[in-house]
GROMACS .gro file of C-alpha atoms in nm:
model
  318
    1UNK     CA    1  -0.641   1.206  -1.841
    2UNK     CA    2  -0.997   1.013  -2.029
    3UNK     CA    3  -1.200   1.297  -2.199
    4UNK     CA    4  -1.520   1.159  -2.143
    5UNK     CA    5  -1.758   1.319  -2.336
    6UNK     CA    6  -1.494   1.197  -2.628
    7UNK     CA    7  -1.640   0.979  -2.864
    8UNK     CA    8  -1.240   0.820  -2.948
    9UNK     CA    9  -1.127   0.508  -2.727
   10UNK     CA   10  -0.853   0.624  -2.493
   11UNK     CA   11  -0.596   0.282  -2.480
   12UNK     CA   12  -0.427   0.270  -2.167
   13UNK     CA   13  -0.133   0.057  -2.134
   14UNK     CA   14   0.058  -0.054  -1.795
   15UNK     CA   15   0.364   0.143  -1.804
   16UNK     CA   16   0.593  -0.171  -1.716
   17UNK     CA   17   0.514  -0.289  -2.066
   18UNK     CA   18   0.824  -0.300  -2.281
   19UNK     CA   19   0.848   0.014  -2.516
   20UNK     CA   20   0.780  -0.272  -2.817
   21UNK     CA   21   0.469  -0.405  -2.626
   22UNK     CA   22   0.312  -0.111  -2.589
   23UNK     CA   23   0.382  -0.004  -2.956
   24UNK     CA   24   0.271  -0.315  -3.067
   25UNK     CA   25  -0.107  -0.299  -2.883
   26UNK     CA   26  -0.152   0.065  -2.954
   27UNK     CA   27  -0.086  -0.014  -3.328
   28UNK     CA   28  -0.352  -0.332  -3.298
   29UNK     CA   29  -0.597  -0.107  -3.130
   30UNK     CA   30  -0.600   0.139  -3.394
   31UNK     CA   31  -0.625  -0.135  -3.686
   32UNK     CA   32  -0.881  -0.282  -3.536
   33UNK     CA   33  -1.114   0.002  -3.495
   34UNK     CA   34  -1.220  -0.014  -3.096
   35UNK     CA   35  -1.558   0.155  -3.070
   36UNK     CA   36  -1.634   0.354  -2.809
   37UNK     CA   37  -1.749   0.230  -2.451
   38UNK     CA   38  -2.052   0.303  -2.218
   39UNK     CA   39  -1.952   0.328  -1.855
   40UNK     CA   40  -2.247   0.275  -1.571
   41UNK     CA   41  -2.158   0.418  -1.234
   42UNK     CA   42  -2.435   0.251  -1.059
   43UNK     CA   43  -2.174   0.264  -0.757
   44UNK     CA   44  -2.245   0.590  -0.695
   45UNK     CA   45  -2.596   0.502  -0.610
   46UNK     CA   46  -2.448   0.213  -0.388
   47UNK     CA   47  -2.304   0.448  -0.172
   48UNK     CA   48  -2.531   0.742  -0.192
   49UNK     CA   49  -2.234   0.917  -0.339
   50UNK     CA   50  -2.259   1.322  -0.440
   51UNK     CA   51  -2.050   1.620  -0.551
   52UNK     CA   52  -1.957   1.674  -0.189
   53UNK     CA   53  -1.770   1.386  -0.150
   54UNK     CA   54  -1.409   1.319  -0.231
   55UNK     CA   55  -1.244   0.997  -0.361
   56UNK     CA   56  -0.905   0.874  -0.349
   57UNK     CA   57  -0.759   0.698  -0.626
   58UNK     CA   58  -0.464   0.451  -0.522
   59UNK     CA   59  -0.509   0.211  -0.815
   60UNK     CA   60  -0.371   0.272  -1.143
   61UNK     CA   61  -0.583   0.429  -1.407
   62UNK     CA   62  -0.467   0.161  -1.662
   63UNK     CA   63  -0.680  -0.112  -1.453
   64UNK     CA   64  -0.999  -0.126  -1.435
   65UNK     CA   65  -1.049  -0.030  -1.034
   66UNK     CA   66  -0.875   0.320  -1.096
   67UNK     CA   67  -1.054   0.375  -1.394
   68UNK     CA   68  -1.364   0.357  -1.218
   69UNK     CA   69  -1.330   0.603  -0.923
   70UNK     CA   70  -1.231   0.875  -1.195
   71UNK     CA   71  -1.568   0.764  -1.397
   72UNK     CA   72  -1.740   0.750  -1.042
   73UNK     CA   73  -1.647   1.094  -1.040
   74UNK     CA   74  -1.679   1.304  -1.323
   75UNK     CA   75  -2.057   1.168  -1.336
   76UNK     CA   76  -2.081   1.347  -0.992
   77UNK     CA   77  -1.862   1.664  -1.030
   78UNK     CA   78  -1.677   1.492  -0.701
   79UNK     CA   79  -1.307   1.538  -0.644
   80UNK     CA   80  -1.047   1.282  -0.693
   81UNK     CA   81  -0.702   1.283  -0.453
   82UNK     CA   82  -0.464   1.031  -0.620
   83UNK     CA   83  -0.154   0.920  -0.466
   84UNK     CA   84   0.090   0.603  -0.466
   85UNK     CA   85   0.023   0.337  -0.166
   86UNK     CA   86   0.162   0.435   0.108
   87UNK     CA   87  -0.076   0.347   0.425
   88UNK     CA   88   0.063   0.598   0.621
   89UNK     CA   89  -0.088   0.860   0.385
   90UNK     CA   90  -0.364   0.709   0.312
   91UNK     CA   91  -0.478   0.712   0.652
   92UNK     CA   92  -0.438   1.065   0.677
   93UNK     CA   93  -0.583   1.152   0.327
   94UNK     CA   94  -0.905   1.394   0.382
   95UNK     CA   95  -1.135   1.191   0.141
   96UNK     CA   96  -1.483   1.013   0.161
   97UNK     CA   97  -1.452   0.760  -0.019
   98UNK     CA   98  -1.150   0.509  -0.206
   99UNK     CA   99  -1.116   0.148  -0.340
  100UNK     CA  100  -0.884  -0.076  -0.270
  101UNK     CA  101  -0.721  -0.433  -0.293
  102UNK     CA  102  -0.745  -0.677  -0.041
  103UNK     CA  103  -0.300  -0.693   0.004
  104UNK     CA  104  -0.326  -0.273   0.056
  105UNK     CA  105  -0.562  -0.374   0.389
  106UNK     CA  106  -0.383  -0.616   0.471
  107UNK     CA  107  -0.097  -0.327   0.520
  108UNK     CA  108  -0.380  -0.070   0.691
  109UNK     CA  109  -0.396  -0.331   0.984
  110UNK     CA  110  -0.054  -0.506   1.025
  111UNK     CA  111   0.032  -0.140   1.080
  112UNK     CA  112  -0.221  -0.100   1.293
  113UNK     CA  113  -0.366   0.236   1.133
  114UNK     CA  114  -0.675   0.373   1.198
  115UNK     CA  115  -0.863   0.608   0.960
  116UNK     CA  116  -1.022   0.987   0.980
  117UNK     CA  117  -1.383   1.044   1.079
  118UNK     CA  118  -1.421   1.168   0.691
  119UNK     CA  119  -1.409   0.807   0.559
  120UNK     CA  120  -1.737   0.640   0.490
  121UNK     CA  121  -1.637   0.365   0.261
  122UNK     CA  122  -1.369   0.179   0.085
  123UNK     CA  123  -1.484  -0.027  -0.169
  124UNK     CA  124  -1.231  -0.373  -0.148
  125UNK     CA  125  -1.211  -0.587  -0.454
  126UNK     CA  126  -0.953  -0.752  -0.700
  127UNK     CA  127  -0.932  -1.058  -0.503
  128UNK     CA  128  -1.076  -1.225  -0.261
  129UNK     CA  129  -1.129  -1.072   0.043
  130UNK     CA  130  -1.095  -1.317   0.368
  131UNK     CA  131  -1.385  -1.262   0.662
  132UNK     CA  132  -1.058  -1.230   0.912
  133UNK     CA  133  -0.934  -0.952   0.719
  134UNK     CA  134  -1.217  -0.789   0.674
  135UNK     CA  135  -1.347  -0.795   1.079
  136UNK     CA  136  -0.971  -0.735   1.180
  137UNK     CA  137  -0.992  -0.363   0.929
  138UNK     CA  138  -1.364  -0.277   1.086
  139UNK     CA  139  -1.254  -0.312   1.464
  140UNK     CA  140  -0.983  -0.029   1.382
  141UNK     CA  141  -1.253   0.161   1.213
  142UNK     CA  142  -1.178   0.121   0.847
  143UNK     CA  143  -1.573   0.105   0.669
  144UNK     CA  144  -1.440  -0.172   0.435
  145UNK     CA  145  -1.680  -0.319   0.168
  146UNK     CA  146  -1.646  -0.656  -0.011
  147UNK     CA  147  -1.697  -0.596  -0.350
  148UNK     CA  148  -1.647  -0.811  -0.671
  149UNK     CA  149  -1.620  -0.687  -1.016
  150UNK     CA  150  -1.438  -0.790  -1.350
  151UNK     CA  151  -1.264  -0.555  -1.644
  152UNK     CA  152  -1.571  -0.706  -1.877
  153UNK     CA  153  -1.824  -0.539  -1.660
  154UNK     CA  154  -1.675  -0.211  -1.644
  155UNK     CA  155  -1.561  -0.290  -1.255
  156UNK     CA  156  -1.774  -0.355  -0.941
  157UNK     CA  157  -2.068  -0.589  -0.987
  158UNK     CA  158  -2.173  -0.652  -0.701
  159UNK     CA  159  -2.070  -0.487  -0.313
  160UNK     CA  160  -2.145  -0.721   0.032
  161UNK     CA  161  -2.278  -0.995  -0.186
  162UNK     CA  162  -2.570  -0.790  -0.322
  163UNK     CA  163  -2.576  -0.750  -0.741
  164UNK     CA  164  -2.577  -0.427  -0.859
  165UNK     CA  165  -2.916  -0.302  -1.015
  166UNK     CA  166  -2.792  -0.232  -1.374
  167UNK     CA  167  -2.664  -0.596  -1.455
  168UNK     CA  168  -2.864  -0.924  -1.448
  169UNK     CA  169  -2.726  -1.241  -1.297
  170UNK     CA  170  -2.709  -1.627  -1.359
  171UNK     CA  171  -2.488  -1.954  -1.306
  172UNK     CA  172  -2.439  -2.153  -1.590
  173UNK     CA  173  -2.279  -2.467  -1.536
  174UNK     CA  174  -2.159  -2.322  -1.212
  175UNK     CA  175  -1.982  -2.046  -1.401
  176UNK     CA  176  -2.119  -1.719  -1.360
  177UNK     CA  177  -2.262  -1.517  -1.596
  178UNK     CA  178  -2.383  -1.146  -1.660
  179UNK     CA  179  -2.580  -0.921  -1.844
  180UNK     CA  180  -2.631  -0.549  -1.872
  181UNK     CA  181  -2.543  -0.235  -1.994
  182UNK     CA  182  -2.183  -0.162  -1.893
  183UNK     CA  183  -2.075  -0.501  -2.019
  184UNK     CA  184  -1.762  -0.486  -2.262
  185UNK     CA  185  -1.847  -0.402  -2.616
  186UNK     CA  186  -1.591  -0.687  -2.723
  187UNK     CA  187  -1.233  -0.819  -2.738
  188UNK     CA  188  -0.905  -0.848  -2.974
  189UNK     CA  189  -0.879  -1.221  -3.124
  190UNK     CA  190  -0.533  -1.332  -3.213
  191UNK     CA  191  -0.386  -0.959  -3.232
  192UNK     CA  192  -0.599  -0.963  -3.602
  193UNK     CA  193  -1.018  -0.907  -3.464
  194UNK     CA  194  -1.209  -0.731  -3.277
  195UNK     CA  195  -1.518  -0.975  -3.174
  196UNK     CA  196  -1.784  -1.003  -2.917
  197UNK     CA  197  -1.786  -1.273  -2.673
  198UNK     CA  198  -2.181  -1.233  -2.570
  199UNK     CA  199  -2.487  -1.476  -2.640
  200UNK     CA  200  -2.774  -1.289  -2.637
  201UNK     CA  201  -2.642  -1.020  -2.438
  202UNK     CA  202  -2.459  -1.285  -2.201
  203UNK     CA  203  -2.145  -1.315  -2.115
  204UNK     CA  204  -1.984  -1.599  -1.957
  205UNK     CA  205  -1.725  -1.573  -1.686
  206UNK     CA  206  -1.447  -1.764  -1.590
  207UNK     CA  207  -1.577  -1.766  -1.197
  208UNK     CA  208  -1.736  -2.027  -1.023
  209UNK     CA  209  -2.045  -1.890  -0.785
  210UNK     CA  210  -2.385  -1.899  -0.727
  211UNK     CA  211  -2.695  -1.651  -0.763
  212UNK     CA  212  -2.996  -1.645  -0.568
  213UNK     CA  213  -3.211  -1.371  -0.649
  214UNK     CA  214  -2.969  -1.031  -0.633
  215UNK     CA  215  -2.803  -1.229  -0.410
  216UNK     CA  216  -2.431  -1.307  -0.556
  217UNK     CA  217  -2.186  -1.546  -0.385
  218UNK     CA  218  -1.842  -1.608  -0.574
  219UNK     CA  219  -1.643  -1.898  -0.481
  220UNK     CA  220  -1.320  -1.813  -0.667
  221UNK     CA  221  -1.229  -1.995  -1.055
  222UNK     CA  222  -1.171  -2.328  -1.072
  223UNK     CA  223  -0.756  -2.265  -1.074
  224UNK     CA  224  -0.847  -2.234  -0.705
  225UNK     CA  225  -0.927  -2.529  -0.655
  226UNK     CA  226  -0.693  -2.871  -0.617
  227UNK     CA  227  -0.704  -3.209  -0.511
  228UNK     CA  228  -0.519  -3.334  -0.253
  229UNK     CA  229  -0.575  -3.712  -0.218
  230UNK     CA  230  -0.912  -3.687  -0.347
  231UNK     CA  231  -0.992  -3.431  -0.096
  232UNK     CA  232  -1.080  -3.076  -0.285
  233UNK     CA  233  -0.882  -2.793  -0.149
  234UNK     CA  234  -0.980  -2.423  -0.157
  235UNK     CA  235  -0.669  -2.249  -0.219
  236UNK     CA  236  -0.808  -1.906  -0.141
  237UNK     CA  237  -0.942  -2.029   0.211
  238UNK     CA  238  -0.558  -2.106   0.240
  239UNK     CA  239  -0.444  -1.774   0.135
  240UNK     CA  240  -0.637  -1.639   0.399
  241UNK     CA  241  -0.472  -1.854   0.705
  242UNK     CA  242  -0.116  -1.794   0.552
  243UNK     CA  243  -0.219  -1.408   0.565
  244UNK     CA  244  -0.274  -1.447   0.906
  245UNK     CA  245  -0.002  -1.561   1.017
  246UNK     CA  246   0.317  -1.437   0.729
  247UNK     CA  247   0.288  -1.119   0.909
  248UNK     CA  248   0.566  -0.912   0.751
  249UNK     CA  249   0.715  -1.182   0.546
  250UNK     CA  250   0.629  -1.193   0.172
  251UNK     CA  251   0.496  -1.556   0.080
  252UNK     CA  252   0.238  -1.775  -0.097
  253UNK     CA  253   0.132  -2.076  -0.121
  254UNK     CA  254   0.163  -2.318  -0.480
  255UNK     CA  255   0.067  -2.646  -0.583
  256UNK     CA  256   0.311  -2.899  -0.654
  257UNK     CA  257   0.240  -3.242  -0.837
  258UNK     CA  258   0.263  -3.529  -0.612
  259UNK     CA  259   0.308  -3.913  -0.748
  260UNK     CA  260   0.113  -4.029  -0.465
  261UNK     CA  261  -0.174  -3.703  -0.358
  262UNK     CA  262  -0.206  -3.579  -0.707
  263UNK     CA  263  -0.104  -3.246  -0.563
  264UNK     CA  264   0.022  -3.113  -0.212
  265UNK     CA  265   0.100  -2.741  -0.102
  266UNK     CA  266   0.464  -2.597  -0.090
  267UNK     CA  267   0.548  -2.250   0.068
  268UNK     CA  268   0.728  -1.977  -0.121
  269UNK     CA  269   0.897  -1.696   0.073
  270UNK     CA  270   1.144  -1.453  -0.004
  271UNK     CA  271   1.337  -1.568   0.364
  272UNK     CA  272   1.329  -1.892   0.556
  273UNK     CA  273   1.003  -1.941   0.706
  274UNK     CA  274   0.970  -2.245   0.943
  275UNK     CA  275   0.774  -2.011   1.149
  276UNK     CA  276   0.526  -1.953   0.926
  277UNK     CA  277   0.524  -2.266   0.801
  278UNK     CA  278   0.485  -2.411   1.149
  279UNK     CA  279   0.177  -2.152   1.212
  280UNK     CA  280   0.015  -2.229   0.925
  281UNK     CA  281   0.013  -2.610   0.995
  282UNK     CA  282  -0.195  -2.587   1.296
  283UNK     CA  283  -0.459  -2.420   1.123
  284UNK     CA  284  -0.550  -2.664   0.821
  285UNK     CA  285  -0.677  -3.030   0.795
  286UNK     CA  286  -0.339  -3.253   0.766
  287UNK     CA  287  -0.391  -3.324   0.388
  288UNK     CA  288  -0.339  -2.911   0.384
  289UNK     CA  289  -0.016  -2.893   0.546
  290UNK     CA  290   0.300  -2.742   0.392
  291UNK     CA  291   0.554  -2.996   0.227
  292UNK     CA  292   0.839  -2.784   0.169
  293UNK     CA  293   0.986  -2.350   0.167
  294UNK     CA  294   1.136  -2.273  -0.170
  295UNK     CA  295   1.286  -1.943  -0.141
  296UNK     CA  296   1.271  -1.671  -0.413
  297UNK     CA  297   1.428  -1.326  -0.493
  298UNK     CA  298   1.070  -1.188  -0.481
  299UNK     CA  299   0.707  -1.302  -0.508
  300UNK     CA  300   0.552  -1.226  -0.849
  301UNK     CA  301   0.285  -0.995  -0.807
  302UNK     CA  302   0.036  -0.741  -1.058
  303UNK     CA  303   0.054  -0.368  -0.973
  304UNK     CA  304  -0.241  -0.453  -0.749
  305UNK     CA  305  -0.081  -0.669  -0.543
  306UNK     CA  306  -0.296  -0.975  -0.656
  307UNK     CA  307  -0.049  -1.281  -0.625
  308UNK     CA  308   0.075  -1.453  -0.977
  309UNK     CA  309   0.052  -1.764  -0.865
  310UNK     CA  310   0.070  -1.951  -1.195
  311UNK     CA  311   0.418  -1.727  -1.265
  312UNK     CA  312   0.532  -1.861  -0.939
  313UNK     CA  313   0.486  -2.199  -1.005
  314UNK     CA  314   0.668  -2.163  -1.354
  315UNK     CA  315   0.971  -1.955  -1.168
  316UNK     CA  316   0.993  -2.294  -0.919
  317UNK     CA  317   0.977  -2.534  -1.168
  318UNK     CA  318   1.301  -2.404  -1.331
   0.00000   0.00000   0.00000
């Protein structure tokens, strides 16, 4: 458990790491000399958050999202219930308040589950978070909140498209970038340095969005996006139809190199999917369509359930 009135830098490693991995970055973060960080709640404000209420923690505490609730927390005196995902428990849990990942709702509802009066919200975040999904989780009573965040902002930045008041905003070459005080103190540089990525206090994301005012809108990085016969395709829009409609099968979507479209869409499912595949195509331009079901043992995925689609690709292509 973080002691956080510590002034030492806890390092905390994902436990499917390989015993040398994990001996190898604790070493590096001890050469180095990690200072010290400064966590902002300003969450807690967000949702008028006290003592009183109780949160439950089904992230991992190594990732940034877990982290958070238990920071959330001890700033409050509040209680913290953690527990592996299992909906079913979940939706019985006596808590207030949780976070979680857009694939863990998708379970709440596909199960049809409905939560106890005690919930007020569930912050959802570590992906993107489809409008379907979302309405589908509020008409069985779930209080879900889009929320976007990043590890270099010490988690949630913004929640229903509105910036949180303790960071500053701006798009810069259509990539967005933030500053403020819970902003990451730096980074390790080729396993040798420990360096700061800011420019005068700014620092530069990988995410393509927009900002108007505190208003924040995120449309995804620019590995979501491909070309399909010089037509640009939003592969995160088309995450969101094949969630629709995969029900209980496990599958994603990929780009595949095309000699004539530059790139086209293929299916990847752990079982033959035609059905999917056929539901999917009468729900996206032509251009958008599936080309082909290459099955795999398993769909890569982190311990949030965030699809790896880049490892997918690479397990396809050998």
């Amino acid at each position: 458990m973080i002691d956080w009135t510590s002034e030492e830098t806890h390092v905390l490693l994902n436990p499917r790491m390989t015993a040398e991995e994990r001996t190898r970055l604790q070493r590096l973060a001890a050469s180095v000399g990690l200072p010290a960080h400064v966590w902002v709640a300003a969450v807690n404000s967000r949702l008028e958050s006290s003592a009183d209420d109780v949160w439950c923690c089904v992230l991992p505490m190594f990732h940034v999202g877990g982290m958070g609730i238990h920071a959330r927390a001890h700033l409050l005196g509040s209680r913290v219930v953690s527990m592996e995902w299992d909906p079913d428990a979940f939706a019985n849990a006596a808590v207030t308040l949780a976070s979680l990942v857009p694939a863990q709702v998708h379970d709440l509802v596909r199960m049809r589950l409905r939560p106890r009066r005690s919930l007020r919200a569930i912050l959802v975040g570590g992906g993107a978070f489809n409008r379907e999904l979302q309405e589908s989780a509020r008409t069985l009573g779930w209080p879900v909140l889009a929320s976007y965040g990043m590890t270099e902002c010490a988690s949630t930045v913004a929640v229903e498209n509105i910036l949180l008041p303790h960071l500053e905003a701006k798009s810069v070459d259509l990539r967005l970038a933030f500053r403020g005080a819970s902003l990451l103190t730096g980074w390790i540089v080729n396993d040798r340095s420990f360096e700061d990525p800011k420019v005068d206090g700014w620092f530069q994301s990988e995410d393509v969005g927009s900002v108007e005012g505190r208003i924040l809108r995120v449309e995804g990085r620019p590995a979501d996006f491909i070309k399909i016969g010089g037509e640009s395709v939003d592969l995160r829009r088309l995450d969101a139809i094949l969630d629709s409609v995969r029900g209980e099968i496990d599958a994603a979507l990929i780009p595949v190199s095309d000699s004539r479209l530059g790139q086209v869409v293929h299916l990847a499912s752990t079982i033959e999917s035609q059905s999917v595949i056929d539901a999917f195509n009468e729900r996206v331009l032509p251009f958008e369509r599936i080309r082909a079901n290459h099955l795999v043992a398993a769909i890569p995925r982190s311990s949030l359930g965030k699809l790896l689609r880049q490892t997918l690709v690479e397990m396809i292509a050998e």
